[in-house]
Short mmCIF file of N, CA, C and O in Angstrom, two decimals:
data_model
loop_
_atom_site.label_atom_id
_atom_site.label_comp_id
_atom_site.label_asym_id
_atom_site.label_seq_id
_atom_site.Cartn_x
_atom_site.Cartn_y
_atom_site.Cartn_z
N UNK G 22 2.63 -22.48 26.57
CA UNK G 22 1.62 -21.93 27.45
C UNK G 22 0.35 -22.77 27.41
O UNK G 22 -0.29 -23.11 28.41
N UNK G 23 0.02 -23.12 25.98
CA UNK G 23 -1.44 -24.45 26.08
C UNK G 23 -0.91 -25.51 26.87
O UNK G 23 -1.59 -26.12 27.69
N UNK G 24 0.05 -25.69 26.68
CA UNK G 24 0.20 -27.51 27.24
C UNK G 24 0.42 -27.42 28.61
O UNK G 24 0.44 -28.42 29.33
N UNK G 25 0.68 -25.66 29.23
CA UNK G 25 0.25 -25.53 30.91
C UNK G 25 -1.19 -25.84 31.36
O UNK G 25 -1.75 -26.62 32.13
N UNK G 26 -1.52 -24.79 30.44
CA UNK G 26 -2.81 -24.72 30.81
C UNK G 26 -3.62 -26.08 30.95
O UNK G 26 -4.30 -26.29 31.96
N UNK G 27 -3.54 -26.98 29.92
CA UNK G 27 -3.92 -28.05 29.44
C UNK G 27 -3.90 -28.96 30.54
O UNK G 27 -4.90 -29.63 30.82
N UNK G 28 -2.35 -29.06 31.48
CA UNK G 28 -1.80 -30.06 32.17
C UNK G 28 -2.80 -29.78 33.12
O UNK G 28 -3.62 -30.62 33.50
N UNK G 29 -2.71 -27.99 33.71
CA UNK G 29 -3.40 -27.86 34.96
C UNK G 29 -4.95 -28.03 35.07
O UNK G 29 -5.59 -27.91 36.11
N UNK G 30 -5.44 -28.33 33.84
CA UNK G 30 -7.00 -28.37 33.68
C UNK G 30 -6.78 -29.97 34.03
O UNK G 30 -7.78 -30.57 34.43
N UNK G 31 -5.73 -30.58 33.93
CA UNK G 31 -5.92 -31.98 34.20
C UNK G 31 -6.08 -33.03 32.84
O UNK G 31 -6.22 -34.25 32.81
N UNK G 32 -6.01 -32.03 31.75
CA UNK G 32 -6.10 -32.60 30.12
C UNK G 32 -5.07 -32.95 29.76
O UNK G 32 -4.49 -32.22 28.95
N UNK G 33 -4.28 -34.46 30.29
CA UNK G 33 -2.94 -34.54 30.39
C UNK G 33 -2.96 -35.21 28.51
O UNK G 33 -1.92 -34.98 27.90
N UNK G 34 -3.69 -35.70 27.99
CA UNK G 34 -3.19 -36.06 26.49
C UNK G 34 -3.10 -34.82 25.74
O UNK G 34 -2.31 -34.57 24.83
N UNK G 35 -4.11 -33.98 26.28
CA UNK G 35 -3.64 -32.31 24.78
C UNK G 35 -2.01 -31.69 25.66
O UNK G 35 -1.08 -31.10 25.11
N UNK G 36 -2.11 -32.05 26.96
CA UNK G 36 -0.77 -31.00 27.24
C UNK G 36 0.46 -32.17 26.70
O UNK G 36 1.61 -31.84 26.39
N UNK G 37 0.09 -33.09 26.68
CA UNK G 37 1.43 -34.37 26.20
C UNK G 37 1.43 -34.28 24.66
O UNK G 37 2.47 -34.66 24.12
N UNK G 38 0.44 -33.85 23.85
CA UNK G 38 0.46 -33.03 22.70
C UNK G 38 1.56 -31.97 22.21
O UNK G 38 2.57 -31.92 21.52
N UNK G 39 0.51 -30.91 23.22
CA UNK G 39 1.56 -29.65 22.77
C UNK G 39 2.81 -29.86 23.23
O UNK G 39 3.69 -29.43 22.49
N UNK G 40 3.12 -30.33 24.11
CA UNK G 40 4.37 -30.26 24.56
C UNK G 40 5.71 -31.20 24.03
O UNK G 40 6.91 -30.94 24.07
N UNK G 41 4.96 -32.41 23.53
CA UNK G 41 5.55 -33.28 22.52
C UNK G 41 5.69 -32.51 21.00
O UNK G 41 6.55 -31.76 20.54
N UNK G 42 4.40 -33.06 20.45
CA UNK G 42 4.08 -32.58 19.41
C UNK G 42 4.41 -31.45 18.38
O UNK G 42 4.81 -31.45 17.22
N UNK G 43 4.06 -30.40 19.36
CA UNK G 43 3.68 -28.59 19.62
C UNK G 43 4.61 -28.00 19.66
O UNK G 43 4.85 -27.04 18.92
N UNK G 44 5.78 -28.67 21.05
CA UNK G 44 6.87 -28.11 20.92
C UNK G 44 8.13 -28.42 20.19
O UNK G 44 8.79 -27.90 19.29
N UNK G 45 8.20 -29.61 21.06
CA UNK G 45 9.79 -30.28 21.03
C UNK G 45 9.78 -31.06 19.52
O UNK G 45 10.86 -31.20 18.94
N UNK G 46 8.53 -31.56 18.89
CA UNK G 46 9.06 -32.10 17.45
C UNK G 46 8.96 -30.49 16.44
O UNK G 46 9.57 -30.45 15.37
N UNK G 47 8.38 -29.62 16.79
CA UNK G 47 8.19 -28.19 15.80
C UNK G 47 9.30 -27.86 15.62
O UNK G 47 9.96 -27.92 14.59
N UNK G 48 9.75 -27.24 17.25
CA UNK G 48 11.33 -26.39 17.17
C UNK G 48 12.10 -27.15 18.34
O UNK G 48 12.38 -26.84 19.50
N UNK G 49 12.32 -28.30 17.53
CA UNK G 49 13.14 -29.12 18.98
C UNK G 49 14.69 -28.19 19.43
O UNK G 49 15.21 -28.57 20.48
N UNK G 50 15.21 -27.36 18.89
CA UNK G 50 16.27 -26.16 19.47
C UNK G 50 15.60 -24.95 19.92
O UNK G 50 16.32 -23.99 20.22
N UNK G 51 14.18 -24.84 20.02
CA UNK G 51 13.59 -23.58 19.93
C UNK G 51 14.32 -23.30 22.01
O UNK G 51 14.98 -24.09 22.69
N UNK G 52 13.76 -21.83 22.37
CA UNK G 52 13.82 -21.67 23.07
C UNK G 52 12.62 -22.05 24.38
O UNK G 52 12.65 -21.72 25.56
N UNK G 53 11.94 -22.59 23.87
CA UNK G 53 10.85 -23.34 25.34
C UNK G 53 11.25 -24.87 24.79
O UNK G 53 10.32 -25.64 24.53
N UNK G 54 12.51 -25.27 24.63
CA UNK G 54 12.73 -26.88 24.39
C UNK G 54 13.05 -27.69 25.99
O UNK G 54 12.70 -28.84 26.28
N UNK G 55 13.71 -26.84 26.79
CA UNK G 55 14.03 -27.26 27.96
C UNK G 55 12.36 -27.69 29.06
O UNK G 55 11.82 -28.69 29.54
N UNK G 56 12.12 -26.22 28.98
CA UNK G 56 10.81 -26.16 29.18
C UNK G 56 9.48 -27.43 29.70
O UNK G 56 8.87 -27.86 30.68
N UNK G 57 9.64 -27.61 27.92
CA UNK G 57 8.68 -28.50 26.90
C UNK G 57 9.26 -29.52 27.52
O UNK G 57 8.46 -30.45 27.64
N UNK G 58 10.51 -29.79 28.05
CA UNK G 58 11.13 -31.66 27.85
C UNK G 58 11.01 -31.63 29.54
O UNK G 58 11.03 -32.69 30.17
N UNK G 59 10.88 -30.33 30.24
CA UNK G 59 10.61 -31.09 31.78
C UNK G 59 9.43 -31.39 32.28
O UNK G 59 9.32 -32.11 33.27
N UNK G 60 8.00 -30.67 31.36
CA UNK G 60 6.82 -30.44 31.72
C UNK G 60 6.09 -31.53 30.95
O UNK G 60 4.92 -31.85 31.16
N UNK G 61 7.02 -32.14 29.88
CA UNK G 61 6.10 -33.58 29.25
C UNK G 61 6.59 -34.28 30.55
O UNK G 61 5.66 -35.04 30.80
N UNK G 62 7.34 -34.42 31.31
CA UNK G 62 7.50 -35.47 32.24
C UNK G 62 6.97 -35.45 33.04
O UNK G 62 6.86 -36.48 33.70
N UNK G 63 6.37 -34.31 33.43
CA UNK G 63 6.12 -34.01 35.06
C UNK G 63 4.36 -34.57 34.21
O UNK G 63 3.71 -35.26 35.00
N UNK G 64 3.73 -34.37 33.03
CA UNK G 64 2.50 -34.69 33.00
C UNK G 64 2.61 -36.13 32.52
O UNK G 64 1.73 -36.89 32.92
N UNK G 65 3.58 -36.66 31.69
CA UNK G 65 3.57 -38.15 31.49
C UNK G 65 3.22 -38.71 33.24
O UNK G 65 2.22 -39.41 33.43
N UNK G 66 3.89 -38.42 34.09
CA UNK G 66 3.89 -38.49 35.70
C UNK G 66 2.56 -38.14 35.99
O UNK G 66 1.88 -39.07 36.42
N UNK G 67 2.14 -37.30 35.91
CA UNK G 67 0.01 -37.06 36.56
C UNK G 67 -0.47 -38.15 35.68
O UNK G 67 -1.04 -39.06 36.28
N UNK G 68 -0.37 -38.29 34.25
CA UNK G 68 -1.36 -39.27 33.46
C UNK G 68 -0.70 -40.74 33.86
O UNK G 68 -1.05 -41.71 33.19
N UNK G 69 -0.10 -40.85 34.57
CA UNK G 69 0.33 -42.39 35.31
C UNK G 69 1.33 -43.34 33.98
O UNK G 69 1.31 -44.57 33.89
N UNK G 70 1.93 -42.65 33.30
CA UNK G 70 3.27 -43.18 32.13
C UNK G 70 4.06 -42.61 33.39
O UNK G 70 3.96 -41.39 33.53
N UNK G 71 4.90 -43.36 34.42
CA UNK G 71 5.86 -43.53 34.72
C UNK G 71 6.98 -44.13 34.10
O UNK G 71 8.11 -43.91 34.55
N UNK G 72 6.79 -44.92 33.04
CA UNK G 72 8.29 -45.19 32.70
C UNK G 72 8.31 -44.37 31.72
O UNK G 72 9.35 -43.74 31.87
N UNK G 73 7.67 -43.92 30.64
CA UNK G 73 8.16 -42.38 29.84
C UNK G 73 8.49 -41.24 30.56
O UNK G 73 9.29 -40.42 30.09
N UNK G 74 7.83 -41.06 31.90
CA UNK G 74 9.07 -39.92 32.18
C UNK G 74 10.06 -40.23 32.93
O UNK G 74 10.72 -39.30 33.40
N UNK G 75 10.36 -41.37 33.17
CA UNK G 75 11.55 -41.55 34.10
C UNK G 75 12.81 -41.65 32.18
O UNK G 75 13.91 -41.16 31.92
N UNK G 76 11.75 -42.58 31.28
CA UNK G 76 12.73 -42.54 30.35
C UNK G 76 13.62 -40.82 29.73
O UNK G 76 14.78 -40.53 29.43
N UNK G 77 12.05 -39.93 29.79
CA UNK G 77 12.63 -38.89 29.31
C UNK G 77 13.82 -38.08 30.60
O UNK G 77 14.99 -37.77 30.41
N UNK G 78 13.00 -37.93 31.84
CA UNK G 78 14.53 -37.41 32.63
C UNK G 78 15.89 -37.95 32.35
O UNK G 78 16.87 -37.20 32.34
N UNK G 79 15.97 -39.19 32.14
CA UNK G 79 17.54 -39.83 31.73
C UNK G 79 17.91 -39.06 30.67
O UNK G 79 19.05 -38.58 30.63
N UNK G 80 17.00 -38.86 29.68
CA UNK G 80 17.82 -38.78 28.19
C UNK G 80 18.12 -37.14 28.16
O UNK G 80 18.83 -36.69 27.26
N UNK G 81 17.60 -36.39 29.05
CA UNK G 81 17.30 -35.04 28.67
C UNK G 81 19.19 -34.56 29.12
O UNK G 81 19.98 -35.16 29.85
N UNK G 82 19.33 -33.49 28.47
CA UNK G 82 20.57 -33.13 27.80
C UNK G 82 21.04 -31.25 28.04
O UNK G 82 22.06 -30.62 27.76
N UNK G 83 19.22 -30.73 28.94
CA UNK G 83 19.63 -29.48 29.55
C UNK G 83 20.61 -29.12 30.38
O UNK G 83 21.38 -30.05 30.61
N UNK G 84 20.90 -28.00 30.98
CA UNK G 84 20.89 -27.52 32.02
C UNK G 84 20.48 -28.16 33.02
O UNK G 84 21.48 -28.54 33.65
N UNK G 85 19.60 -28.49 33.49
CA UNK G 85 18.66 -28.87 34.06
C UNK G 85 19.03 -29.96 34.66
O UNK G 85 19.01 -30.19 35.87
N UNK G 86 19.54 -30.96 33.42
CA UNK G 86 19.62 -32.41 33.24
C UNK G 86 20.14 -32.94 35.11
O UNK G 86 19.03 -33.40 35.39
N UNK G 87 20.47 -33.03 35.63
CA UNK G 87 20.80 -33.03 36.73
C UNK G 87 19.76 -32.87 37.94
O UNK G 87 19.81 -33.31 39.09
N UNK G 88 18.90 -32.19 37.37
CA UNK G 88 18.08 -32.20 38.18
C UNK G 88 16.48 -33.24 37.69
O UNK G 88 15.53 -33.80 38.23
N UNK G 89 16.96 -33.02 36.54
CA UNK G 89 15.83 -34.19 35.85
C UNK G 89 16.12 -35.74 36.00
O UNK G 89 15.26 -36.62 35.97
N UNK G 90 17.66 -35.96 36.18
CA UNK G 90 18.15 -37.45 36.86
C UNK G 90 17.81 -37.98 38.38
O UNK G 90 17.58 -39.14 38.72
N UNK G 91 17.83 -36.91 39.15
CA UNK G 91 17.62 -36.95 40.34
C UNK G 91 15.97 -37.34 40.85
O UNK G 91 15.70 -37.88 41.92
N UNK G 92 15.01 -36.93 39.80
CA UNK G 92 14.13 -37.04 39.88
C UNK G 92 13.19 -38.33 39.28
O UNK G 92 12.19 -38.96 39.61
N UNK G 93 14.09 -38.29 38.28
CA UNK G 93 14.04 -40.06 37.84
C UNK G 93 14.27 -41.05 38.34
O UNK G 93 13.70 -42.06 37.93
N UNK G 94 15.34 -41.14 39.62
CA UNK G 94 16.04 -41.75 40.67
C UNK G 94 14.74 -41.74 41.58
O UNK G 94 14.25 -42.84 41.85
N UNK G 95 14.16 -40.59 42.08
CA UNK G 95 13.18 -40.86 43.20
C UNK G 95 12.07 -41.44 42.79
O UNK G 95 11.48 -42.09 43.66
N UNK G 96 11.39 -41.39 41.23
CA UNK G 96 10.21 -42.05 40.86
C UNK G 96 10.92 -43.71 40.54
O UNK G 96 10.05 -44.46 40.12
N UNK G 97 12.24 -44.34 40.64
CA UNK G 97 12.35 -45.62 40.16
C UNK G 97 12.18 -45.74 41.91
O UNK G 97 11.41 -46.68 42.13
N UNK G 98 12.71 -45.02 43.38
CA UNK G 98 12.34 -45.90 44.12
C UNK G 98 11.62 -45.48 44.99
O UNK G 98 11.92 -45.68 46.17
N UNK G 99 10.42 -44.75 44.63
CA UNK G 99 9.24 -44.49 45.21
C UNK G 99 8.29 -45.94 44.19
O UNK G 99 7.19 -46.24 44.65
N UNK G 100 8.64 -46.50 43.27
CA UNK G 100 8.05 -47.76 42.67
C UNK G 100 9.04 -48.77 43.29
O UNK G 100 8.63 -49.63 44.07
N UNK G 101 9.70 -48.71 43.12
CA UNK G 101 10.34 -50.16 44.28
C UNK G 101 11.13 -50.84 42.99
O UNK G 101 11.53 -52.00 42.82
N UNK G 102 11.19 -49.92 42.34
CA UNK G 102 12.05 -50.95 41.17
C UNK G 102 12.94 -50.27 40.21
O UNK G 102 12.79 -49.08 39.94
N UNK G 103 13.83 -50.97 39.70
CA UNK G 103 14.75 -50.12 38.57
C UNK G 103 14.70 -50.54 36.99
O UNK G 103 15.22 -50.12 35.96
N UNK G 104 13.81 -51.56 37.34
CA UNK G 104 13.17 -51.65 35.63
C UNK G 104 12.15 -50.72 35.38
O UNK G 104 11.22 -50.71 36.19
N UNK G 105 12.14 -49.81 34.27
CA UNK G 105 11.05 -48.52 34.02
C UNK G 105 9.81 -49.22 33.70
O UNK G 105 8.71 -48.88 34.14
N UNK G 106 10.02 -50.33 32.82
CA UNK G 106 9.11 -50.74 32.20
C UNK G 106 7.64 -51.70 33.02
O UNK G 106 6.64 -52.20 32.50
N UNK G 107 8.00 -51.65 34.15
CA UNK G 107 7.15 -52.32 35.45
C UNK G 107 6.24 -51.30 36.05
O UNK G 107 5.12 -51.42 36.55
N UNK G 108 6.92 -50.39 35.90
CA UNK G 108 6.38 -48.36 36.47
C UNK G 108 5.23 -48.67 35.63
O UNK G 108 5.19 -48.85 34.41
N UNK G 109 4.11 -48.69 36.68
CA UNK G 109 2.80 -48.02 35.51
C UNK G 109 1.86 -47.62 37.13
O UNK G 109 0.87 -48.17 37.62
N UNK G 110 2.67 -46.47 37.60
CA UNK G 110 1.38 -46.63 39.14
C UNK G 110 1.73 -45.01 38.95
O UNK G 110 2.87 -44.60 38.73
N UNK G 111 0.61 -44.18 39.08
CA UNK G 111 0.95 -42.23 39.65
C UNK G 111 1.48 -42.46 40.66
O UNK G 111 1.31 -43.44 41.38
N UNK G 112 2.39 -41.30 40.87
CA UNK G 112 2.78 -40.54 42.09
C UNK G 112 2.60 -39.40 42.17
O UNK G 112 2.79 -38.62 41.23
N UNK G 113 2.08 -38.98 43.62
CA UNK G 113 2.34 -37.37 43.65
C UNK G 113 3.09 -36.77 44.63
O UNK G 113 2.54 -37.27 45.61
N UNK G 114 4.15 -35.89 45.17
CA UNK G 114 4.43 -35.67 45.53
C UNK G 114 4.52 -33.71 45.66
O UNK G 114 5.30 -33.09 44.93
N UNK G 115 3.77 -33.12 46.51
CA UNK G 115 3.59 -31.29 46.15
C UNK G 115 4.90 -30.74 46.41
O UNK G 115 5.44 -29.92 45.66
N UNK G 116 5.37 -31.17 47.39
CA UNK G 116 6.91 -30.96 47.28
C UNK G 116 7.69 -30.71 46.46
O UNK G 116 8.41 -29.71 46.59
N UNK G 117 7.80 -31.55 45.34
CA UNK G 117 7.81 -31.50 44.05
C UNK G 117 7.62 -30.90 43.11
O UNK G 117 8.42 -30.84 42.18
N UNK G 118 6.46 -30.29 43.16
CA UNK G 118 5.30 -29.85 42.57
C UNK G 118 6.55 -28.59 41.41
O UNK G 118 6.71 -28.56 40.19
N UNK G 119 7.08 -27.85 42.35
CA UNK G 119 8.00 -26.40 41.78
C UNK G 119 9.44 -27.33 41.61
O UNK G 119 10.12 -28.07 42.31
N UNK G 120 9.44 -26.65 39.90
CA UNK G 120 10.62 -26.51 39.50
C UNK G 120 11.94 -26.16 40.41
O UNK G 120 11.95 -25.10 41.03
N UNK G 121 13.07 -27.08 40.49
CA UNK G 121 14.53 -26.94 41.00
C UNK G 121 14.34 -25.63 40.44
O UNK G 121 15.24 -24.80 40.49
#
């Protein structure tokens, strides 16, 4: 719930905190792990680390995961490239904005 709040105040290093930090290294099986691993991406993505969240959508291992690939796919070619490590530009897209 901080590292929402955090993101939406626009305090993308305390919400990349809790949500790293806070969550996923505390109780990386806990039940806000899915959560925690889509919402560090979507703010790695506002604080302009495009290739950490394109890295984390690949690796992620939810439910979800499928929808977190798909989305990794549109940030490698909304950058024009498929090396992550070149990604260093924001995107925004509101469309987006809500969770699959």
């Amino acid at each position: 719930m901080l590292g929402l709040i955090a993101f939406e105040e626009k305090n993308y290093p305390v919400a990349i905190d809790y949500f790293s930090r806070r969550t996923l290294e505390a109780t990386p099986d806990g039940p806000w792990t899915d959560g925690a691993h889509y919402n560090l991406g979507r703010t790695y993505e506002a604080n302009g680390q495009l290739a950490e969240a394109i890295d984390l959508y690949q690796s992620d291992r939810s439910p979800q995961k499928h929808g977190n690939r798909l989305r990794a796919r549109r940030l490698k070619a909304q950058a024009g490239t498929s090396d992550t490590s070149a990604v260093d530009t924001t995107t925004s897209d509101t469309a987006d904005e809500k969770k699959p």
